[in-house]
Coordinates of C-alpha atoms in Angstrom, one line a residue:
X968 CA -2.8 18.2 -10.3
X969 CA -0.9 14.9 -10.2
X970 CA 1.5 16.2 -7.5
X971 CA -1.5 17.3 -5.5
X972 CA -3.3 13.9 -5.9
X973 CA -0.1 12.1 -4.8
X974 CA 0.0 14.4 -1.7
X975 CA 3.6 15.5 -2.3
X976 CA 4.1 18.3 0.3
X977 CA 7.8 19.0 0.0
X978 CA 9.0 21.0 -3.0
X979 CA 10.6 24.2 -4.3
X980 CA 9.3 26.2 -7.2
X981 CA 12.1 27.6 -9.4
X982 CA 11.4 30.2 -12.0
X983 CA 14.2 29.9 -14.5
X984 CA 15.8 32.1 -17.2
X985 CA 14.8 35.3 -15.3
X986 CA 17.7 37.1 -17.1
X987 CA 15.4 37.0 -20.2
X988 CA 12.7 39.1 -18.6
X989 CA 12.6 42.8 -19.7
X990 CA 12.3 44.0 -16.1
X991 CA 11.7 42.7 -12.5
X992 CA 7.9 43.4 -12.7
X993 CA 7.5 40.6 -15.2
X994 CA 9.3 38.1 -12.9
X995 CA 7.1 39.3 -10.0
X996 CA 4.0 38.8 -12.1
X997 CA 5.0 35.2 -12.9
X998 CA 5.7 34.6 -9.2
X999 CA 2.2 35.8 -8.3
X1000 CA 0.6 33.7 -11.0
X1001 CA 2.4 30.5 -9.8
X1002 CA 1.6 31.2 -6.2
X1003 CA -2.1 31.6 -7.0
X1004 CA -2.1 28.5 -9.2
X1005 CA -0.7 26.4 -6.2
X1006 CA -2.8 28.1 -3.5
X1007 CA -5.3 25.1 -3.1
X1008 CA -2.7 22.3 -3.5
X1009 CA -0.2 20.5 -1.3
X1010 CA 2.5 22.9 -2.6
X1011 CA 0.7 26.0 -1.4
X1012 CA 3.5 26.8 1.1
X1013 CA 6.4 25.9 -1.2
X1014 CA 9.0 28.6 -1.6
X1015 CA 9.3 30.3 -5.0
X1016 CA 12.8 31.2 -6.1
X1017 CA 13.8 33.3 -9.1
X1018 CA 16.9 31.9 -10.8
X1019 CA 19.2 32.4 -13.8
X1020 CA 22.0 30.0 -14.6
X1021 CA 24.0 32.7 -16.4
X1022 CA 24.8 34.5 -13.1
X1023 CA 26.5 31.3 -11.7
X1024 CA 25.1 32.2 -8.3
X1025 CA 23.3 29.2 -6.8
X1026 CA 23.5 30.3 -3.1
X1027 CA 19.9 31.2 -2.6
X1028 CA 18.6 28.1 -4.4
X1029 CA 21.0 25.8 -2.5
X1030 CA 19.9 27.3 0.9
X1031 CA 16.2 26.9 0.0
X1032 CA 16.7 23.3 -1.1
X1033 CA 18.6 22.5 2.1
X1034 CA 15.8 24.0 4.2
X1035 CA 13.2 22.0 2.3
X1036 CA 15.2 18.8 2.8
X1037 CA 15.7 19.4 6.5
X1038 CA 11.9 19.6 7.0
X1039 CA 11.2 16.3 5.1
X1040 CA 9.9 13.5 7.3
X1041 CA 12.2 10.4 6.9
X1042 CA 10.7 7.2 5.5
X1043 CA 9.5 4.8 8.2
X1044 CA 11.2 1.4 8.7
X1045 CA 8.6 -1.4 9.1
X1046 CA 11.2 -4.1 8.3
X1047 CA 9.4 -4.8 5.0
X1048 CA 11.7 -3.3 2.3
X1049 CA 10.4 -3.1 -1.2
X1050 CA 11.8 -1.4 -4.4
X1051 CA 9.4 -0.4 -7.2
X1052 CA 11.6 -1.3 -10.1
X1053 CA 11.7 1.5 -12.7
X1054 CA 14.8 0.6 -14.7
X1055 CA 16.5 -2.7 -15.6
X1056 CA 19.9 -3.1 -17.4
X1057 CA 23.1 -5.1 -17.4
X1058 CA 26.7 -4.1 -17.0
X1059 CA 29.7 -6.2 -18.2
X1060 CA 31.2 -8.1 -15.3
X1061 CA 28.2 -7.3 -13.0
X1062 CA 25.1 -8.7 -14.6
X1063 CA 21.6 -7.5 -13.8
X1064 CA 21.1 -4.0 -12.2
X1065 CA 17.7 -2.9 -10.9
X1066 CA 16.9 0.7 -9.9
X1067 CA 14.2 2.4 -7.9
X1068 CA 13.3 4.1 -4.7
X1069 CA 13.5 2.0 -1.6
X1070 CA 10.5 2.0 0.8
X1071 CA 9.6 0.2 4.1
X1072 CA 13.0 -1.0 5.3
X1073 CA 16.7 -1.5 4.9
X1074 CA 18.5 -3.8 2.4
X1075 CA 22.0 -5.1 2.7
X1076 CA 24.6 -6.8 0.5
X1077 CA 24.1 -10.5 0.7
X1078 CA 20.3 -10.3 1.4
X1079 CA 18.1 -12.9 -0.3
X1080 CA 15.5 -11.2 -2.5
X1081 CA 12.4 -12.0 -4.5
X1082 CA 11.0 -10.3 -7.6
X1083 CA 7.2 -10.2 -7.2
X1084 CA 4.8 -11.0 -8.7
X1085 CA 7.1 -12.7 -11.2
X1086 CA 8.4 -15.1 -8.5
X1087 CA 12.1 -14.9 -9.3
X1088 CA 14.7 -15.2 -6.5
X1089 CA 18.2 -14.0 -6.2
X1090 CA 20.8 -12.4 -3.9
X1091 CA 22.1 -8.8 -3.6
X1092 CA 25.7 -8.5 -4.9
X1093 CA 26.1 -4.8 -4.6
X1094 CA 24.3 -1.5 -3.7
X1095 CA 24.8 2.0 -5.0
X1096 CA 23.3 5.3 -4.0
X1097 CA 24.0 8.0 -6.7
X1098 CA 27.0 6.1 -8.0
X1099 CA 28.5 5.6 -4.5
X1100 CA 28.8 2.0 -3.3
X1101 CA 27.1 1.4 0.1
X1102 CA 26.9 -1.7 2.3
X1103 CA 23.3 -0.9 3.5
X1104 CA 20.5 1.0 1.7
X1105 CA 18.1 3.0 3.9
X1106 CA 14.4 3.6 3.2
X1107 CA 13.6 6.7 1.2
X1108 CA 16.7 6.7 -1.0
X1109 CA 17.3 6.1 -4.7
X1110 CA 19.3 2.8 -5.1
X1111 CA 20.8 0.7 -7.8
X1112 CA 20.9 -3.0 -6.9
X1113 CA 23.2 -5.5 -8.5
X1114 CA 21.3 -8.8 -8.3
X1115 CA 22.9 -12.3 -8.7
X1116 CA 20.8 -15.2 -10.0
X1117 CA 18.2 -13.2 -11.9
X1118 CA 17.9 -12.8 -15.7
X1119 CA 17.2 -9.3 -17.0
X1120 CA 14.9 -10.6 -19.8
X1121 CA 12.4 -12.0 -17.2
X1122 CA 12.0 -8.7 -15.3
X1123 CA 9.7 -5.8 -16.3
X1124 CA 9.3 -2.3 -15.1
X1125 CA 6.7 -2.2 -12.3
X1126 CA 7.7 -5.4 -10.6
X1127 CA 8.8 -5.2 -7.0
X1128 CA 12.1 -6.3 -5.3
X1129 CA 11.4 -7.5 -1.8
X1130 CA 12.4 -10.1 0.8
X1131 CA 11.1 -13.6 0.0
X1132 CA 7.6 -14.2 1.2
X1133 CA 6.8 -10.7 2.4
X1134 CA 4.7 -9.5 -0.6
X1135 CA 2.5 -11.1 -3.2
X1136 CA 0.5 -9.9 -6.2
X1137 CA -3.1 -8.8 -6.3
X1138 CA -5.6 -8.2 -9.1
X1139 CA -8.4 -6.8 -6.9
X1140 CA -8.0 -3.6 -4.7
X1141 CA -10.2 -1.3 -2.7
X1142 CA -9.5 2.4 -3.0
X1143 CA -10.8 5.8 -2.2
X1144 CA -10.6 8.4 -5.0
X1145 CA -10.8 12.1 -5.6
X1146 CA -11.8 13.2 -9.1
X1147 CA -10.3 16.3 -10.6
X1148 CA -12.4 19.4 -11.2
X1149 CA -13.9 20.2 -14.6
X1150 CA -10.8 22.3 -15.3
X1151 CA -9.0 19.0 -15.9
X1152 CA -11.8 16.5 -16.6
X1153 CA -15.3 17.0 -17.9
X1154 CA -16.5 13.4 -18.1
X1155 CA -18.1 11.6 -15.1
X1156 CA -16.5 8.3 -14.0
X1157 CA -19.0 5.5 -14.7
X1158 CA -19.5 2.0 -13.3
X1159 CA -17.7 -0.8 -15.2
X1160 CA -15.6 1.8 -17.2
X1161 CA -12.1 0.7 -18.3
X1162 CA -9.4 2.9 -16.9
X1163 CA -5.6 2.9 -16.5
X1164 CA -4.1 2.9 -13.0
X1165 CA -0.6 4.1 -12.2
X1166 CA 0.8 3.0 -8.9
X1167 CA 4.4 2.6 -7.8
X1168 CA 6.3 2.2 -11.1
X1169 CA 3.6 0.1 -12.9
X1170 CA 0.6 0.9 -15.0
X1171 CA -2.2 -1.6 -15.7
X1172 CA -5.7 -1.5 -17.1
X1173 CA -8.5 -1.7 -14.5
X1174 CA -12.3 -2.2 -14.6
X1175 CA -14.0 0.3 -12.2
X1176 CA -16.6 -0.9 -9.7
X1177 CA -18.1 2.1 -7.9
X1178 CA -19.2 1.5 -4.4
X1179 CA -22.6 3.0 -3.5
X1180 CA -23.1 4.9 -6.8
X1181 CA -23.5 4.4 -10.5
X1182 CA -21.2 7.3 -11.4
X1183 CA -18.9 9.9 -9.9
X1184 CA -18.9 13.5 -11.1
X1185 CA -15.8 15.8 -11.5
X1186 CA -14.6 17.1 -8.1
X1187 CA -16.5 14.3 -6.2
X1188 CA -14.9 11.9 -3.8
X1189 CA -15.9 8.2 -3.7
X1190 CA -14.9 4.6 -3.2
X1191 CA -14.0 2.0 -5.9
X1192 CA -13.1 -1.6 -6.2
X1193 CA -10.7 -2.0 -9.1
X1194 CA -10.4 -5.3 -11.0
X1195 CA -6.9 -5.2 -12.6
X1196 CA -5.9 -6.8 -15.9
X1197 CA -2.7 -8.2 -14.3
X1198 CA -1.3 -8.6 -10.8
X1199 CA 0.5 -5.7 -9.1
X1200 CA 2.3 -5.5 -5.8
X1201 CA 1.0 -2.7 -3.6
X1202 CA 0.4 -1.9 0.1
X1203 CA -2.3 -0.2 2.0
X1204 CA -1.6 3.5 2.0
X1205 CA 0.0 3.6 -1.4
X1206 CA -1.2 6.5 -3.7
X1207 CA -2.3 6.0 -7.3
X1208 CA -3.3 8.0 -10.3
X1209 CA -6.3 7.1 -12.6
X1210 CA -6.3 8.0 -16.2
X1211 CA -8.7 7.5 -19.0
X1212 CA -6.9 5.6 -21.8
X1213 CA -8.8 7.3 -24.6
X1214 CA -8.8 10.3 -24.8
X1215 CA -5.7 10.1 -22.6
X1216 CA -6.2 12.3 -19.6
X1217 CA -5.8 12.2 -15.8
X1218 CA -9.2 12.1 -14.1
X1219 CA -8.2 11.6 -10.5
X1220 CA -6.3 9.7 -7.9
X1221 CA -6.4 8.5 -4.3
X1222 CA -5.2 6.0 -1.8
X1223 CA -5.3 2.2 -1.5
X1224 CA -7.5 1.1 1.4
X1225 CA -7.1 -2.7 1.0
X1226 CA -4.7 -4.4 -1.3
X1227 CA -6.2 -7.9 -0.7
X1228 CA -9.9 -7.6 -0.2
X1229 CA -10.4 -11.2 -1.2
X1230 CA -14.0 -10.8 -2.4
X1231 CA -15.9 -8.7 -5.0
X1232 CA -18.1 -6.5 -2.8
X1233 CA -21.8 -6.2 -3.1
X1234 CA -21.6 -2.5 -4.1
X1235 CA -24.8 -1.3 -2.5
X1236 CA -24.7 -3.5 0.6
X1237 CA -24.7 -1.4 3.9
X1238 CA -21.9 -3.6 5.3
X1239 CA -19.7 -2.8 2.3
X1240 CA -20.4 0.9 2.7
X1241 CA -19.6 0.7 6.4
X1242 CA -16.3 -1.1 5.7
X1243 CA -15.2 1.6 3.3
X1244 CA -16.2 4.4 5.7
X1245 CA -14.1 2.9 8.4
X1246 CA -11.1 2.3 6.1
X1247 CA -11.3 5.9 4.8
X1248 CA -12.3 7.9 7.9
X1249 CA -12.4 5.6 10.9
X1250 CA -10.3 6.1 14.1
X1251 CA -7.0 4.2 14.3
X1252 CA -8.7 1.8 16.7
X1253 CA -11.6 1.1 14.3
X1254 CA -9.2 0.7 11.4
X1255 CA -7.0 -1.8 13.3
X1256 CA -10.0 -3.8 14.5
X1257 CA -11.5 -4.0 11.0
X1258 CA -8.2 -5.1 9.6
X1259 CA -8.3 -7.9 12.2
X1260 CA -11.9 -8.8 11.5
X1261 CA -11.3 -9.2 7.8
X1262 CA -8.0 -11.1 8.2
X1263 CA -9.2 -14.0 10.4
X1264 CA -6.2 -15.7 12.1
X1265 CA -3.2 -13.6 11.5
X1266 CA 0.3 -12.8 12.9
X1267 CA 0.9 -9.7 14.9
X1268 CA 3.5 -8.7 12.4
X1269 CA 1.1 -8.9 9.5
X1270 CA -1.8 -7.1 11.1
X1271 CA 0.5 -4.2 12.1
X1272 CA 1.6 -3.8 8.4
X1273 CA -1.9 -4.4 7.0
X1274 CA -3.5 -1.7 9.1
X1275 CA -1.6 1.0 7.3
X1276 CA -1.1 2.9 10.6
X1277 CA 2.1 4.3 11.9
X1278 CA 3.9 1.3 13.4
X1279 CA 4.3 2.9 16.9
X1280 CA 0.6 3.8 17.0
X1281 CA -0.5 0.4 15.8
X1282 CA 1.6 -1.4 18.5
X1283 CA 0.2 0.8 21.3
X1284 CA -3.4 0.2 20.1
X1285 CA -3.0 -3.5 19.6
X1286 CA -1.4 -3.8 23.1
X1287 CA -4.4 -2.0 24.6
X1288 CA -6.9 -4.2 22.6
X1289 CA -5.2 -7.4 24.0
X1290 CA -5.4 -6.0 27.5
X1291 CA -9.1 -5.2 27.0
X1292 CA -9.9 -8.7 25.6
X1293 CA -10.9 -7.3 22.2
X1294 CA -8.3 -9.5 20.7
X1295 CA -7.7 -13.2 21.4
X1296 CA -4.0 -14.3 21.5
X1297 CA -3.6 -17.9 20.3
X1298 CA -1.2 -19.4 22.8
X1299 CA 0.7 -17.6 25.5
X1300 CA 1.8 -14.1 24.5
X1301 CA 5.6 -14.5 24.2
X1302 CA 6.3 -10.8 25.0
X1303 CA 4.9 -7.4 24.8
X1304 CA 3.5 -6.7 21.2
X1305 CA 6.6 -6.4 18.9
X1306 CA 6.8 -5.4 15.3
X1307 CA 8.4 -8.7 14.2
X1308 CA 6.2 -11.0 16.3
X1309 CA 4.8 -14.1 14.5
X1310 CA 2.3 -14.7 17.4
X1311 CA -1.1 -15.5 16.0
X1312 CA -4.1 -13.4 17.0
X1313 CA -7.8 -13.0 16.1
X1314 CA -10.5 -10.4 16.8
X1315 CA -12.9 -11.3 19.6
X1316 CA -15.8 -11.2 17.0
X1317 CA -14.0 -13.7 14.7
X1318 CA -13.1 -15.9 17.6
X1319 CA -16.7 -16.1 18.7
X1320 CA -17.9 -17.0 15.2
X1321 CA -15.2 -19.6 14.7
X1322 CA -15.8 -21.3 18.1
X1323 CA -19.6 -21.4 17.4
X1324 CA -18.9 -22.9 13.9
X1325 CA -16.6 -25.7 15.4
X1326 CA -19.2 -26.5 18.1
X1327 CA -21.8 -26.8 15.4
X1328 CA -19.6 -29.2 13.4
X1329 CA -18.9 -31.3 16.5
X1330 CA -22.5 -31.4 17.7
X1331 CA -23.6 -32.5 14.2
X1332 CA -20.9 -35.2 14.0
X1333 CA -21.9 -36.7 17.4
X1334 CA -25.5 -36.7 16.5
X1335 CA -24.8 -38.6 13.2
X1336 CA -22.2 -40.9 14.7
X1337 CA -23.0 -41.3 18.5
X1338 CA -20.9 -44.4 18.9
X1339 CA -17.6 -42.9 17.5
X1340 CA -15.0 -41.3 19.7
X1341 CA -15.2 -38.0 17.7
X1342 CA -14.3 -36.3 14.5
X1343 CA -10.9 -36.8 13.0
X1344 CA -8.6 -33.7 13.3
X1345 CA -7.9 -33.6 9.6
X1346 CA -11.6 -33.8 8.7
X1347 CA -12.4 -30.8 11.0
X1348 CA -9.5 -28.8 9.6
X1349 CA -10.7 -29.5 6.1
X1350 CA -14.3 -28.4 7.0
X1351 CA -13.0 -25.2 8.6
X1352 CA -10.8 -24.5 5.5
X1353 CA -7.9 -23.4 7.8
X1354 CA -4.2 -24.2 7.2
X1355 CA -2.3 -26.4 9.6
X1356 CA -0.4 -23.9 11.8
X1357 CA -3.4 -21.6 12.5
X1358 CA -5.7 -24.5 13.0
X1359 CA -3.4 -26.2 15.6
X1360 CA -3.1 -22.9 17.4
X1361 CA -6.9 -22.4 17.4
X1362 CA -7.6 -25.9 18.7
X1363 CA -5.0 -25.6 21.5
X1364 CA -6.5 -22.2 22.6
X1365 CA -10.1 -23.7 22.5
X1366 CA -9.0 -26.7 24.6

């Protein structure tokens, strides 16, 4: 059930110790039972292999595994590497070693790194993939990282190793969820219930806020806002598992829709429901535009990542939106939309609201102080509650 909730689609089913079966009919019966059990899961098309270690013949199993691996889609590189840390230890002469599965980009020896949300910084001294030293670690592989300048005692399982400034912790997330059937879970999920969420390599307690309902029944789908007991580092599109702490059982799982919603939603507000509908089932264009609307002034690089879309698709859509004037570029567009661009942009809707707000401030100021030259730049920035760089870009574009 957990493999299905995590949407793991590549796998091989191995029925072991088949030499202990009295005859081949018993092995065939087990195969049929396994196939039926998996028929409505992500592993419904997984190959089933009978195997006995006593024979010493691994040819069939090796071939099936090779075929499974060849059909696996490689991890995408969005130039934002992160390692969900699952093991921490030290070795004499090396110091702190962190292990995990690398996602989102490449890491190299010598790279500066940050352990988030703890806030520790260090440098990569060495990389190993299955006990083989490598200069560069690619996304999707298991890797052990020898980190200089970081004390083992200050790191915990569940923290994330990343490049400095690319990720930060959150204690509020928006998610979609699918509850398991009554075969696994008989108790409805209720509003304000305390649950345990497993995501990446971390587990934390969370208070459940159900969007648009008071409870969710077994087998139902729904939307939640989770208030976490401590900060985690996640990204839109990450999958999670939800378990009831007592009695301990898995009740469901789903996908993170927004890792930094910023506000506690009004749970029965039509606008909140519309936002969740778009995040869950909207077209790529709608998802990207909503990501822009909720982000305000943001860099091209950040909005591409925040959208959760495939990078190539997101670049194409954003380029089209800029051409159609649905997106306002602050300043002259340096080049065609690029994944690493720090160019600031806003949605046309956000731009219109911001321009109107600034005009209102200026009009009010001139009415109250008609003999003054105008409002001070810092005062306007403070009223708008925008940091210096985005504010300067906004004013230049308005002028």
